[in-house]
Coordinates of C-alpha atoms in Angstrom, one line a residue:
M30 CA 27.8 17.4 -11.7
L31 CA 25.0 19.8 -10.8
E32 CA 25.4 23.0 -8.8
T33 CA 21.7 23.3 -8.5
L34 CA 18.5 21.2 -8.7
D35 CA 16.8 22.0 -12.0
A36 CA 13.4 20.7 -13.6
A37 CA 15.3 18.2 -15.8
A38 CA 17.2 16.9 -12.7
V39 CA 13.8 16.5 -10.8
R40 CA 12.7 14.2 -13.8
R41 CA 15.8 12.3 -13.9
W42 CA 15.8 11.8 -10.1
C43 CA 12.2 10.2 -10.2
A44 CA 13.1 8.2 -13.2
S45 CA 16.4 6.7 -11.5
G46 CA 14.6 6.2 -8.1
L47 CA 11.9 4.3 -9.8
A48 CA 14.2 2.3 -11.7
A49 CA 16.3 1.4 -8.6
L50 CA 13.0 0.4 -6.6
R51 CA 12.2 -1.8 -9.5
R52 CA 15.6 -3.5 -9.3
H53 CA 15.3 -4.0 -5.7
Q54 CA 11.5 -4.5 -5.4
G55 CA 11.6 -8.3 -4.6
E56 CA 14.5 -7.7 -2.0
I57 CA 12.4 -5.1 -0.2
D58 CA 9.2 -7.0 -0.2
E59 CA 11.2 -9.8 1.6
L60 CA 12.1 -7.3 4.3
N61 CA 8.9 -8.6 6.2
V62 CA 8.8 -8.2 10.0
Y63 CA 6.7 -11.3 10.4
P64 CA 7.1 -14.5 8.3
V65 CA 3.5 -13.9 6.7
P66 CA 3.3 -14.3 3.0
D67 CA 2.1 -10.7 2.4
G68 CA 5.1 -8.4 2.5
D69 CA 4.6 -5.8 -0.4
T70 CA 6.6 -2.6 0.7
G71 CA 8.8 -2.9 -2.2
T72 CA 5.7 -3.2 -4.5
N73 CA 3.8 -0.4 -2.8
L74 CA 6.9 1.8 -3.3
V75 CA 7.1 1.0 -7.1
L76 CA 3.6 1.7 -7.6
T77 CA 3.8 4.9 -5.5
L78 CA 6.8 6.3 -7.7
T79 CA 5.3 5.1 -10.9
S80 CA 2.4 7.4 -10.3
A81 CA 4.9 10.2 -9.5
Q82 CA 6.6 9.4 -12.9
Q83 CA 3.2 9.5 -14.6
A84 CA 2.3 12.8 -13.3
L85 CA 5.6 14.2 -14.7
A86 CA 5.3 12.5 -18.0
M87 CA 1.7 14.0 -18.5
D88 CA 2.9 17.5 -18.0
L89 CA 3.1 19.6 -21.0
G90 CA 5.8 21.7 -19.6
T91 CA 3.8 24.7 -19.1
L92 CA 4.2 26.4 -15.7
P93 CA 1.1 27.6 -13.9
D94 CA 0.8 31.3 -13.1
D95 CA 1.6 30.9 -9.2
G96 CA 5.2 32.1 -9.1
H97 CA 6.7 28.7 -8.8
T98 CA 10.0 28.0 -10.5
A99 CA 10.3 25.2 -13.1
H100 CA 12.0 22.9 -10.5
G101 CA 9.3 23.7 -8.0
H102 CA 6.7 22.8 -10.4
A103 CA 8.2 19.5 -11.4
L104 CA 8.6 18.7 -7.6
R105 CA 4.9 19.5 -7.0
L106 CA 3.8 17.4 -9.9
M107 CA 6.0 14.5 -8.6
A108 CA 4.6 14.8 -5.0
R109 CA 1.1 15.0 -6.2
G110 CA 1.3 12.0 -8.3
A111 CA 3.1 10.1 -5.5
L112 CA 0.3 11.0 -3.2
L113 CA -2.6 10.0 -5.5
G114 CA -0.5 6.7 -6.3
A115 CA 0.5 6.1 -2.7
R116 CA -0.1 2.6 -1.3
G117 CA 0.6 1.4 2.1
N118 CA 2.2 3.3 5.0
S119 CA 5.4 3.3 3.2
G120 CA 3.8 4.9 0.0
V121 CA 2.1 7.5 2.0
I122 CA 5.0 8.5 4.1
V123 CA 7.4 8.7 1.0
S124 CA 4.6 10.9 -0.6
Q125 CA 4.7 13.2 2.2
I126 CA 8.4 13.4 2.2
L127 CA 8.2 14.5 -1.5
R128 CA 5.7 17.0 -0.6
G129 CA 7.7 18.5 2.4
L130 CA 10.6 18.9 -0.4
A131 CA 8.2 20.3 -2.9
D132 CA 6.5 22.8 -0.5
T133 CA 9.9 24.2 0.6
L134 CA 11.9 24.4 -2.8
A135 CA 8.9 25.5 -4.8
A136 CA 9.6 29.0 -4.7
A137 CA 13.4 29.1 -4.0
P138 CA 15.0 30.6 -7.1
A139 CA 17.7 27.9 -6.9
V140 CA 18.4 24.8 -5.1
G141 CA 21.8 24.5 -3.7
G142 CA 23.0 22.6 -0.4
R143 CA 21.3 24.8 2.2
Q144 CA 18.0 24.7 0.3
L145 CA 18.1 21.0 0.1
A146 CA 19.0 20.8 3.9
D147 CA 16.0 23.0 4.8
A148 CA 13.7 21.0 2.6
L149 CA 14.8 17.6 3.9
A150 CA 13.9 18.9 7.6
D151 CA 10.6 20.0 6.3
A152 CA 10.1 16.6 4.6
T153 CA 10.8 15.0 8.1
T154 CA 8.2 17.1 9.6
A155 CA 5.6 16.0 7.2
A156 CA 6.6 12.5 7.3
Y157 CA 6.2 12.4 11.2
A158 CA 2.9 14.3 10.8
A159 CA 1.5 11.5 8.2
V160 CA 1.7 8.9 11.1
A161 CA -0.6 8.8 14.1
R162 CA 1.8 7.1 16.2
P163 CA 5.3 7.6 15.0
V164 CA 7.7 4.5 15.8
E165 CA 11.6 5.0 15.7
G166 CA 13.5 2.2 13.8
T167 CA 11.3 2.7 10.6
L168 CA 11.5 4.9 7.6
L169 CA 10.8 7.9 9.8
S170 CA 14.2 7.4 11.7
V171 CA 15.9 7.3 8.2
V172 CA 14.7 10.3 6.9
A173 CA 15.1 12.0 10.2
A174 CA 18.9 11.0 10.1
A175 CA 19.2 12.3 6.4
A176 CA 17.8 15.6 7.4
H177 CA 20.0 16.0 10.4
A178 CA 23.3 15.0 8.6
A179 CA 22.3 17.5 5.7
R180 CA 21.9 20.3 8.3
R181 CA 25.1 19.4 10.1
S182 CA 27.1 19.5 6.8
D183 CA 26.5 23.3 6.7
S184 CA 27.5 23.6 3.1
D185 CA 26.1 25.5 0.2
D186 CA 27.3 22.7 -2.2
L187 CA 24.3 20.6 -3.3
R188 CA 26.7 17.5 -4.0
T189 CA 28.0 17.6 -0.3
V190 CA 24.7 17.9 1.2
A191 CA 23.1 15.1 -1.1
R192 CA 26.0 12.8 -0.2
A193 CA 25.8 13.5 3.4
A194 CA 22.1 12.8 3.7
A195 CA 22.4 9.5 1.6
E196 CA 25.4 8.1 3.7
A197 CA 23.3 9.1 7.2
A198 CA 20.3 7.3 5.9
A199 CA 22.3 4.4 5.0
H200 CA 23.7 4.4 8.5
A201 CA 20.3 4.9 10.2
L202 CA 18.9 2.0 7.9
A203 CA 21.5 -0.3 9.5
R204 CA 20.5 0.8 12.9
T205 CA 16.9 -0.1 12.6
P206 CA 17.1 -3.3 14.1
E207 CA 18.6 -1.9 17.2
Q208 CA 15.6 0.2 17.6
L209 CA 12.8 -2.0 16.7
P210 CA 12.8 -5.5 18.4
E211 CA 10.6 -6.9 15.6
L212 CA 13.2 -6.4 13.1
A213 CA 16.0 -7.9 15.2
R214 CA 14.2 -11.0 15.8
A215 CA 13.4 -11.2 12.1
G216 CA 17.0 -10.4 11.2
V217 CA 16.1 -7.8 8.9
V218 CA 16.1 -4.0 8.5
D219 CA 13.1 -1.8 7.9
A220 CA 11.8 -2.2 4.3
G221 CA 10.6 1.3 4.0
G222 CA 13.8 2.8 5.0
R223 CA 15.7 0.6 2.5
G224 CA 13.5 2.1 -0.3
L225 CA 14.2 5.8 0.9
C226 CA 17.9 4.9 0.9
L227 CA 17.4 4.0 -2.8
L228 CA 15.7 7.2 -3.4
L229 CA 18.5 9.2 -1.9
D230 CA 21.2 7.2 -3.7
A231 CA 19.5 8.2 -7.0
L232 CA 19.4 11.7 -6.0
V233 CA 23.2 11.5 -5.4
E234 CA 23.8 9.9 -8.7
V235 CA 21.7 12.6 -10.6
V236 CA 23.4 15.4 -8.8
T237 CA 27.1 14.0 -8.9
G238 CA 27.0 11.8 -11.9
E239 CA 28.4 8.9 -9.7
S240 CA 26.8 5.6 -8.9
P241 CA 26.8 4.8 -5.2
A242 CA 27.9 1.4 -4.1
Q243 CA 24.8 -0.7 -3.6
P244 CA 24.8 -3.8 -1.2
A245 CA 24.0 -7.1 -2.8
P246 CA 20.3 -7.6 -3.0
A247 CA 18.8 -10.6 -1.0
P248 CA 18.2 -13.7 -3.2
P249 CA 14.6 -13.8 -4.5
T250 CA 12.1 -16.0 -2.9
R251 CA 9.4 -17.4 -5.1
R252 CA 6.0 -17.5 -3.6
P253 CA 3.2 -19.9 -4.6
P254 CA 0.2 -18.3 -6.7
T255 CA -2.5 -17.4 -4.3
A256 CA -5.3 -16.6 -7.0
V257 CA -6.3 -18.0 -10.3
R258 CA -5.9 -15.4 -13.0
E259 CA -8.5 -15.3 -16.0
S260 CA -5.8 -16.2 -18.5
G261 CA -2.2 -16.2 -19.2
S262 CA 0.9 -17.5 -17.9
D263 CA 1.4 -17.5 -13.8
A264 CA 4.9 -16.0 -14.5
Y265 CA 3.2 -12.5 -14.6
A266 CA 1.8 -10.9 -11.4
Y267 CA 0.1 -7.7 -12.7
E268 CA -2.7 -6.9 -15.3
V269 CA -2.3 -3.4 -16.8
Q270 CA -5.0 -1.9 -18.8
Y271 CA -5.7 1.7 -20.2
L272 CA -7.2 3.6 -22.9
L273 CA -4.9 5.1 -25.6
D274 CA -5.1 8.0 -27.9
A275 CA -2.4 7.3 -30.6
D276 CA -2.1 6.7 -34.4
D277 CA -1.8 3.3 -36.1
E278 CA 2.0 3.3 -36.3
A279 CA 2.6 4.1 -32.8
V280 CA 0.2 1.4 -31.8
A281 CA 2.0 -1.1 -33.9
R282 CA 5.4 -0.2 -32.2
L283 CA 3.6 -0.4 -28.8
R284 CA 2.1 -3.9 -29.5
A285 CA 5.6 -5.2 -30.3
E286 CA 7.2 -3.5 -27.0
L287 CA 4.2 -4.9 -24.8
A288 CA 4.5 -8.4 -26.5
A289 CA 8.2 -8.6 -25.2
L290 CA 7.0 -7.6 -21.6
G291 CA 4.3 -10.1 -20.7
D292 CA 1.2 -11.9 -22.0
S293 CA -2.6 -12.0 -22.7
L294 CA -1.8 -8.8 -24.9
A295 CA -4.9 -7.2 -26.5
I296 CA -5.1 -3.9 -28.3
V297 CA -8.3 -3.1 -29.9
G298 CA -9.2 0.4 -31.4
D299 CA -12.5 2.2 -32.1
G300 CA -11.6 3.2 -35.5
A301 CA -11.2 6.9 -34.4
G302 CA -7.9 6.7 -32.9
T303 CA -8.7 5.5 -29.4
W304 CA -7.5 2.1 -28.3
N305 CA -8.1 -0.2 -25.4
V306 CA -4.6 -1.6 -24.3
H307 CA -4.6 -4.9 -22.0
V308 CA -1.6 -7.1 -21.1
H309 CA -0.3 -9.2 -18.0
V310 CA 3.2 -8.0 -17.0
N311 CA 5.7 -7.8 -14.1
D312 CA 7.0 -4.4 -15.0
I313 CA 4.0 -2.1 -14.4
G314 CA 5.9 1.1 -15.0
T315 CA 7.4 0.1 -18.4
A316 CA 4.1 -1.1 -19.7
I317 CA 2.5 2.4 -18.9
E318 CA 5.5 4.4 -20.0
A319 CA 5.3 2.5 -23.4
G320 CA 1.9 3.9 -23.7
V321 CA 3.0 7.5 -22.8
V322 CA 5.4 7.3 -25.5
A323 CA 3.0 6.1 -27.9
G324 CA 0.2 8.6 -27.2
R325 CA -1.9 9.8 -24.5
P326 CA -2.9 7.0 -21.9
H327 CA -5.8 7.6 -19.7
R328 CA -8.2 5.7 -17.3
I329 CA -5.3 3.6 -16.2
G330 CA -5.8 0.6 -14.2
V331 CA -3.5 -1.8 -12.5
T332 CA -4.6 -5.2 -10.8
R333 CA -2.4 -7.6 -8.7
F334 CA -3.8 -11.1 -9.3
A335 CA -3.1 -12.0 -5.7
D336 CA -5.6 -9.5 -4.5
Q337 CA -8.1 -9.9 -7.6
A338 CA -11.7 -10.4 -6.1
A339 CA -14.8 -11.1 -8.1
P340 CA -17.1 -8.3 -9.1
V341 CA -19.7 -7.5 -6.6
P342 CA -23.0 -5.7 -6.8
A343 CA -22.7 -1.8 -6.8
P344 CA -24.4 -0.4 -4.1
Q345 CA -27.1 2.4 -4.8
V346 CA -25.4 6.0 -5.0
A347 CA -26.3 8.0 -2.0
R348 CA -27.9 11.4 -2.1
P349 CA -25.7 14.3 -1.9
D350 CA -27.0 14.9 1.6
G351 CA -26.8 11.2 2.6
R352 CA -24.2 9.1 3.9
A353 CA -22.1 6.2 2.4
A354 CA -19.5 3.5 3.6
V355 CA -16.3 2.7 1.6
V356 CA -14.7 -0.6 2.6
V357 CA -11.2 -2.1 1.6
A358 CA -11.8 -5.9 0.9
T359 CA -9.6 -8.5 -0.4
G360 CA -11.4 -11.7 -1.5
A361 CA -14.6 -12.4 -3.4
G362 CA -16.6 -13.7 -0.5
I363 CA -15.7 -10.8 1.8
A364 CA -16.4 -8.2 -0.8
E365 CA -20.0 -9.7 -1.4
L366 CA -20.6 -9.5 2.4
F367 CA -19.7 -5.7 2.5
A368 CA -21.9 -5.1 -0.7
A369 CA -24.6 -6.8 0.8
E370 CA -24.5 -4.4 3.6
G371 CA -24.7 -1.2 1.1
A372 CA -21.1 -0.4 1.1
V373 CA -18.8 0.5 -1.9
V374 CA -16.1 -2.1 -2.0
V375 CA -12.4 -1.1 -3.1
P376 CA -10.0 -4.1 -4.0
G377 CA -7.2 -4.6 -1.3
N378 CA -4.2 -2.6 -1.1
P379 CA -5.5 0.6 -2.9
S380 CA -3.7 3.8 -3.7
T381 CA -4.9 7.1 -2.2
G382 CA -6.4 8.1 -5.7
E383 CA -8.5 4.9 -5.8
L384 CA -9.9 5.4 -2.4
L385 CA -10.7 9.1 -3.4
D386 CA -12.4 8.1 -6.4
A387 CA -14.4 5.6 -4.5
I388 CA -15.5 8.4 -2.0
R389 CA -16.5 10.6 -4.7
A390 CA -18.6 7.9 -6.6
T391 CA -20.7 7.4 -3.7
G392 CA -22.2 11.0 -4.2
A393 CA -22.6 11.2 -0.5
A394 CA -21.5 14.4 1.6
R395 CA -20.5 12.1 4.6
V396 CA -18.6 9.0 4.2
V397 CA -17.0 6.4 6.5
V398 CA -14.0 4.5 5.5
L399 CA -13.0 1.1 6.8
P400 CA -9.4 0.2 5.7
N401 CA -9.3 -3.4 7.2
D402 CA -5.5 -3.4 7.2
P403 CA -3.0 -1.7 9.4
N404 CA -1.0 -0.7 6.2
T405 CA -4.1 0.9 4.6
Q406 CA -5.0 3.2 7.3
S407 CA -2.5 5.9 6.3
V408 CA -3.7 5.7 2.5
A409 CA -7.3 6.1 4.0
S410 CA -6.3 9.1 6.0
A411 CA -4.6 10.7 3.0
A412 CA -7.7 10.1 0.8
A413 CA -9.8 11.5 3.6
K414 CA -7.9 14.9 3.6
E415 CA -8.0 15.0 -0.1
A416 CA -11.8 14.5 0.2
Y417 CA -12.1 17.3 2.5
G418 CA -10.9 19.8 0.0
L419 CA -13.7 18.3 -2.2
G420 CA -16.4 19.2 0.3
V421 CA -16.8 15.7 1.4
K422 CA -16.6 14.8 5.1
V423 CA -14.8 11.6 5.7
S424 CA -14.2 9.7 8.8
V425 CA -11.7 6.7 9.0
V426 CA -12.6 3.9 11.4
P427 CA -9.3 2.2 11.8
T428 CA -10.4 -1.3 11.4
R429 CA -7.5 -3.7 11.1
S430 CA -9.4 -6.8 9.8
P431 CA -12.6 -7.6 7.9
V432 CA -14.2 -8.9 10.7
Q433 CA -13.9 -5.7 12.7
A434 CA -15.5 -3.9 9.7
L435 CA -18.5 -6.7 9.7
A436 CA -19.0 -5.6 13.4
A437 CA -18.8 -1.8 12.6
L438 CA -21.3 -2.1 9.7
A439 CA -23.7 -4.1 11.9
V440 CA -24.2 -1.3 14.2
R441 CA -24.9 1.5 11.7
D442 CA -28.0 3.7 12.2
P443 CA -28.7 6.4 9.8
K444 CA -31.0 8.0 12.4
R445 CA -28.2 8.8 14.5
R446 CA -25.8 12.1 13.9
F447 CA -23.1 10.9 11.6
E448 CA -20.4 11.7 14.3
D449 CA -22.3 9.5 16.8
D450 CA -22.9 6.8 14.2
V451 CA -19.0 6.7 13.7
I452 CA -18.3 6.6 17.2
A453 CA -20.7 3.5 17.6
M454 CA -18.9 1.8 14.6
A455 CA -15.4 2.4 16.0
E456 CA -16.6 1.0 19.4
A457 CA -18.0 -2.1 17.8
A458 CA -14.8 -2.7 16.0
G459 CA -12.7 -2.2 18.8
A460 CA -14.8 -4.7 20.8
C461 CA -14.1 -7.3 18.1
R462 CA -10.8 -9.2 18.6
Y463 CA -9.3 -10.7 15.6
A464 CA -6.9 -13.4 14.7
E465 CA -5.4 -14.6 11.1
V466 CA -3.9 -18.0 10.5
C467 CA -1.5 -18.6 7.7
H468 CA 1.7 -20.6 6.6
A469 CA 4.9 -19.1 7.3
A470 CA 6.7 -17.9 4.2
R471 CA 10.3 -18.1 5.6
E472 CA 12.2 -18.8 8.8
A473 CA 11.8 -16.3 11.6
L474 CA 12.1 -15.8 15.2
T475 CA 8.7 -14.6 16.5
V476 CA 7.4 -13.9 20.1
A477 CA 5.9 -17.2 20.2
G478 CA 9.2 -19.0 19.3
P479 CA 11.1 -19.8 16.1
A480 CA 9.0 -20.5 13.0
R481 CA 10.2 -22.3 9.9
A482 CA 8.9 -21.9 6.4
G483 CA 5.4 -23.9 6.1
D484 CA 4.8 -23.9 9.7
V485 CA 1.1 -22.7 10.6
L486 CA 1.0 -19.4 12.4
A487 CA -1.9 -17.9 14.5
L488 CA -1.8 -14.3 14.9
V489 CA -4.0 -12.6 17.3
E490 CA -4.2 -8.8 16.9
G491 CA -1.2 -8.8 14.6
E492 CA 1.0 -10.7 17.0
V493 CA 2.2 -14.4 16.6
H494 CA 0.6 -16.4 19.5
L495 CA 0.6 -20.0 18.1
I496 CA 3.0 -22.0 15.9
G497 CA 1.7 -25.4 14.6
Q498 CA 2.0 -28.1 12.2
D499 CA -1.6 -28.9 11.5
L500 CA -4.0 -26.2 10.1
T501 CA -7.2 -27.4 11.7
D502 CA -5.7 -28.0 15.2
T503 CA -4.1 -24.5 15.1
C504 CA -7.4 -22.9 14.1
I505 CA -9.2 -24.6 16.7
A506 CA -6.4 -23.7 19.4
V507 CA -6.4 -19.9 18.6
V508 CA -10.3 -19.8 18.7
D509 CA -10.1 -21.5 22.2
R510 CA -7.4 -19.0 23.4
M511 CA -9.6 -15.9 22.2
L512 CA -12.7 -17.2 23.8
G513 CA -10.9 -18.0 26.9
G514 CA -11.0 -14.1 27.4
G515 CA -14.8 -13.9 26.8
G516 CA -16.9 -13.7 23.9
E517 CA -20.5 -14.2 22.8
L518 CA -20.1 -14.4 18.9
V519 CA -17.4 -16.0 16.5
T520 CA -17.0 -15.1 13.0
L521 CA -15.0 -17.3 10.7
L522 CA -14.1 -16.1 7.2
C523 CA -12.6 -19.1 5.2
G524 CA -9.8 -18.1 2.6
A525 CA -9.3 -19.0 -0.9
D526 CA -6.9 -21.9 0.0
A527 CA -8.8 -23.3 3.1
P528 CA -9.3 -27.0 2.9
A529 CA -12.9 -28.3 2.4
G530 CA -14.5 -28.4 5.8
L531 CA -12.4 -26.2 7.9
A532 CA -15.1 -24.1 9.0
D533 CA -17.2 -26.9 9.7
R534 CA -14.6 -28.5 12.0
V535 CA -13.9 -25.4 13.7
R536 CA -17.8 -24.8 14.4
A537 CA -18.3 -28.3 15.6
H538 CA -15.7 -27.8 18.3
V539 CA -16.8 -24.6 19.5
E540 CA -20.4 -26.0 19.8
R541 CA -19.0 -28.8 22.0
A542 CA -16.5 -26.6 24.0
W543 CA -18.5 -23.2 24.3
P544 CA -22.0 -24.2 24.1
F545 CA -23.3 -20.7 24.5
V546 CA -21.1 -19.1 21.8
E547 CA -22.8 -18.3 18.5
V548 CA -20.7 -19.1 15.3
Q549 CA -21.1 -17.5 11.9
A550 CA -19.0 -18.7 9.1
Y551 CA -18.6 -17.4 5.6
E552 CA -16.5 -18.1 2.5
G553 CA -14.3 -15.0 2.5
G554 CA -12.1 -16.1 -0.5
Q555 CA -9.2 -13.9 0.7
P556 CA -5.4 -15.0 -0.4
H557 CA -2.6 -15.9 2.1
Y558 CA -5.0 -16.6 5.1
P559 CA -6.9 -19.7 5.2
L560 CA -8.9 -18.5 8.1
L561 CA -9.9 -15.0 9.7
V562 CA -11.4 -15.1 13.2
G563 CA -13.4 -12.5 15.0
V564 CA -14.6 -12.6 18.6
E565 CA -17.2 -10.2 19.8

């Protein structure tokens, strides 16, 4: 049992929290408000905490000359790693919770109960500040309840405060369906809040030495593959690749360890102690940690096969006084469309660090970022703040679909002031209504009625509007519904799993029923969604 939170305890907490998230990753991914087949909160949290642990693992144990304590330094490393590796809204919020803890505890001589309570209060403030429009019934409610209970415990005992925070978080998580109707209809609790509860339980375990009781995880649901990998078994969802500085003996041990984790293993050296490591795995963190044990990994890259897109031509690098656009895209065809517009394309579900790297790679002093997904907007905002510290002005146009980004890029004008150009792009994106058509991944109650696994769902502006049995009929119906509110241009992006001729059948219907409407159709190649629709 610990009386105070020291640097070693911070490292154990990060490792224990990451292990818990890995164990429950599938369960958290399944806590999806809508029955669409792309819930990935668990995966995002695992990747975020993996980055935090990497930051701690790469530290040489030396303290910077800034007056911070050893535990404060460890917390700052953990928070910084989480920020750069943050994926999705949940990852960004958790990174800000860690930053709030680190900022408060960094200079504290010792971390007892009252210090932890104060830090949780500051962490809650940082979490709410990370979200443009905070919503109760989410991870935010869970961290706020934890902080309130920690303060209410009014104790100097670290164990008492940590237990109070974790117990209050669990109770708040159970209440999230009462606060958010979407959760109640789906019969689930908030996914991000569930992840935070696991992290707080891990903290209790580190401080007290006791393992808190965990609810039984939901049974895993196997989803059909959505993309074709370049080789290897479909049993593995991720490609991990990095350069490694290590000796021959360490690499031999690494080879055996990675061979037991996955397939498509390739480790090749340059004869001077540097190796290129490549493997397909499900356990990303263990594959990277094995490299840390073997030597010094760098240039680490992780690709999720479901989001894999074909390489696109790199745009010309802008002058330092020029402008550039960075666009998030999932699907080879969509990526090619954006690259043709001169944008730097980042694969779907990027981390803060990956977006920041793309912004810096443009060489431009002013950059606009188009996230194309509500779950990536917080990541884009975090990357924009980081870029500002590097002297790059970044504006995020909050596009929620690739069709909105196409509309925004179409009105770019380098002759306008950058600020005016951003406004024009935002207005064009906002004027483009969007829809997504997919197959339901599981049963759920939606605002359009009950949906069964395999039903065709048409979502307009993120809300289920239609539930059908035939894909083509549902696609046509949702286009009719959108054009009923007006429109002159329809954009169709066909997905990787779209049946042949889908766009042609939708186009033919529009030409008959809406003769004054123009239709543009492209092969988008996006997973999960056979058709994306934009109406301007």
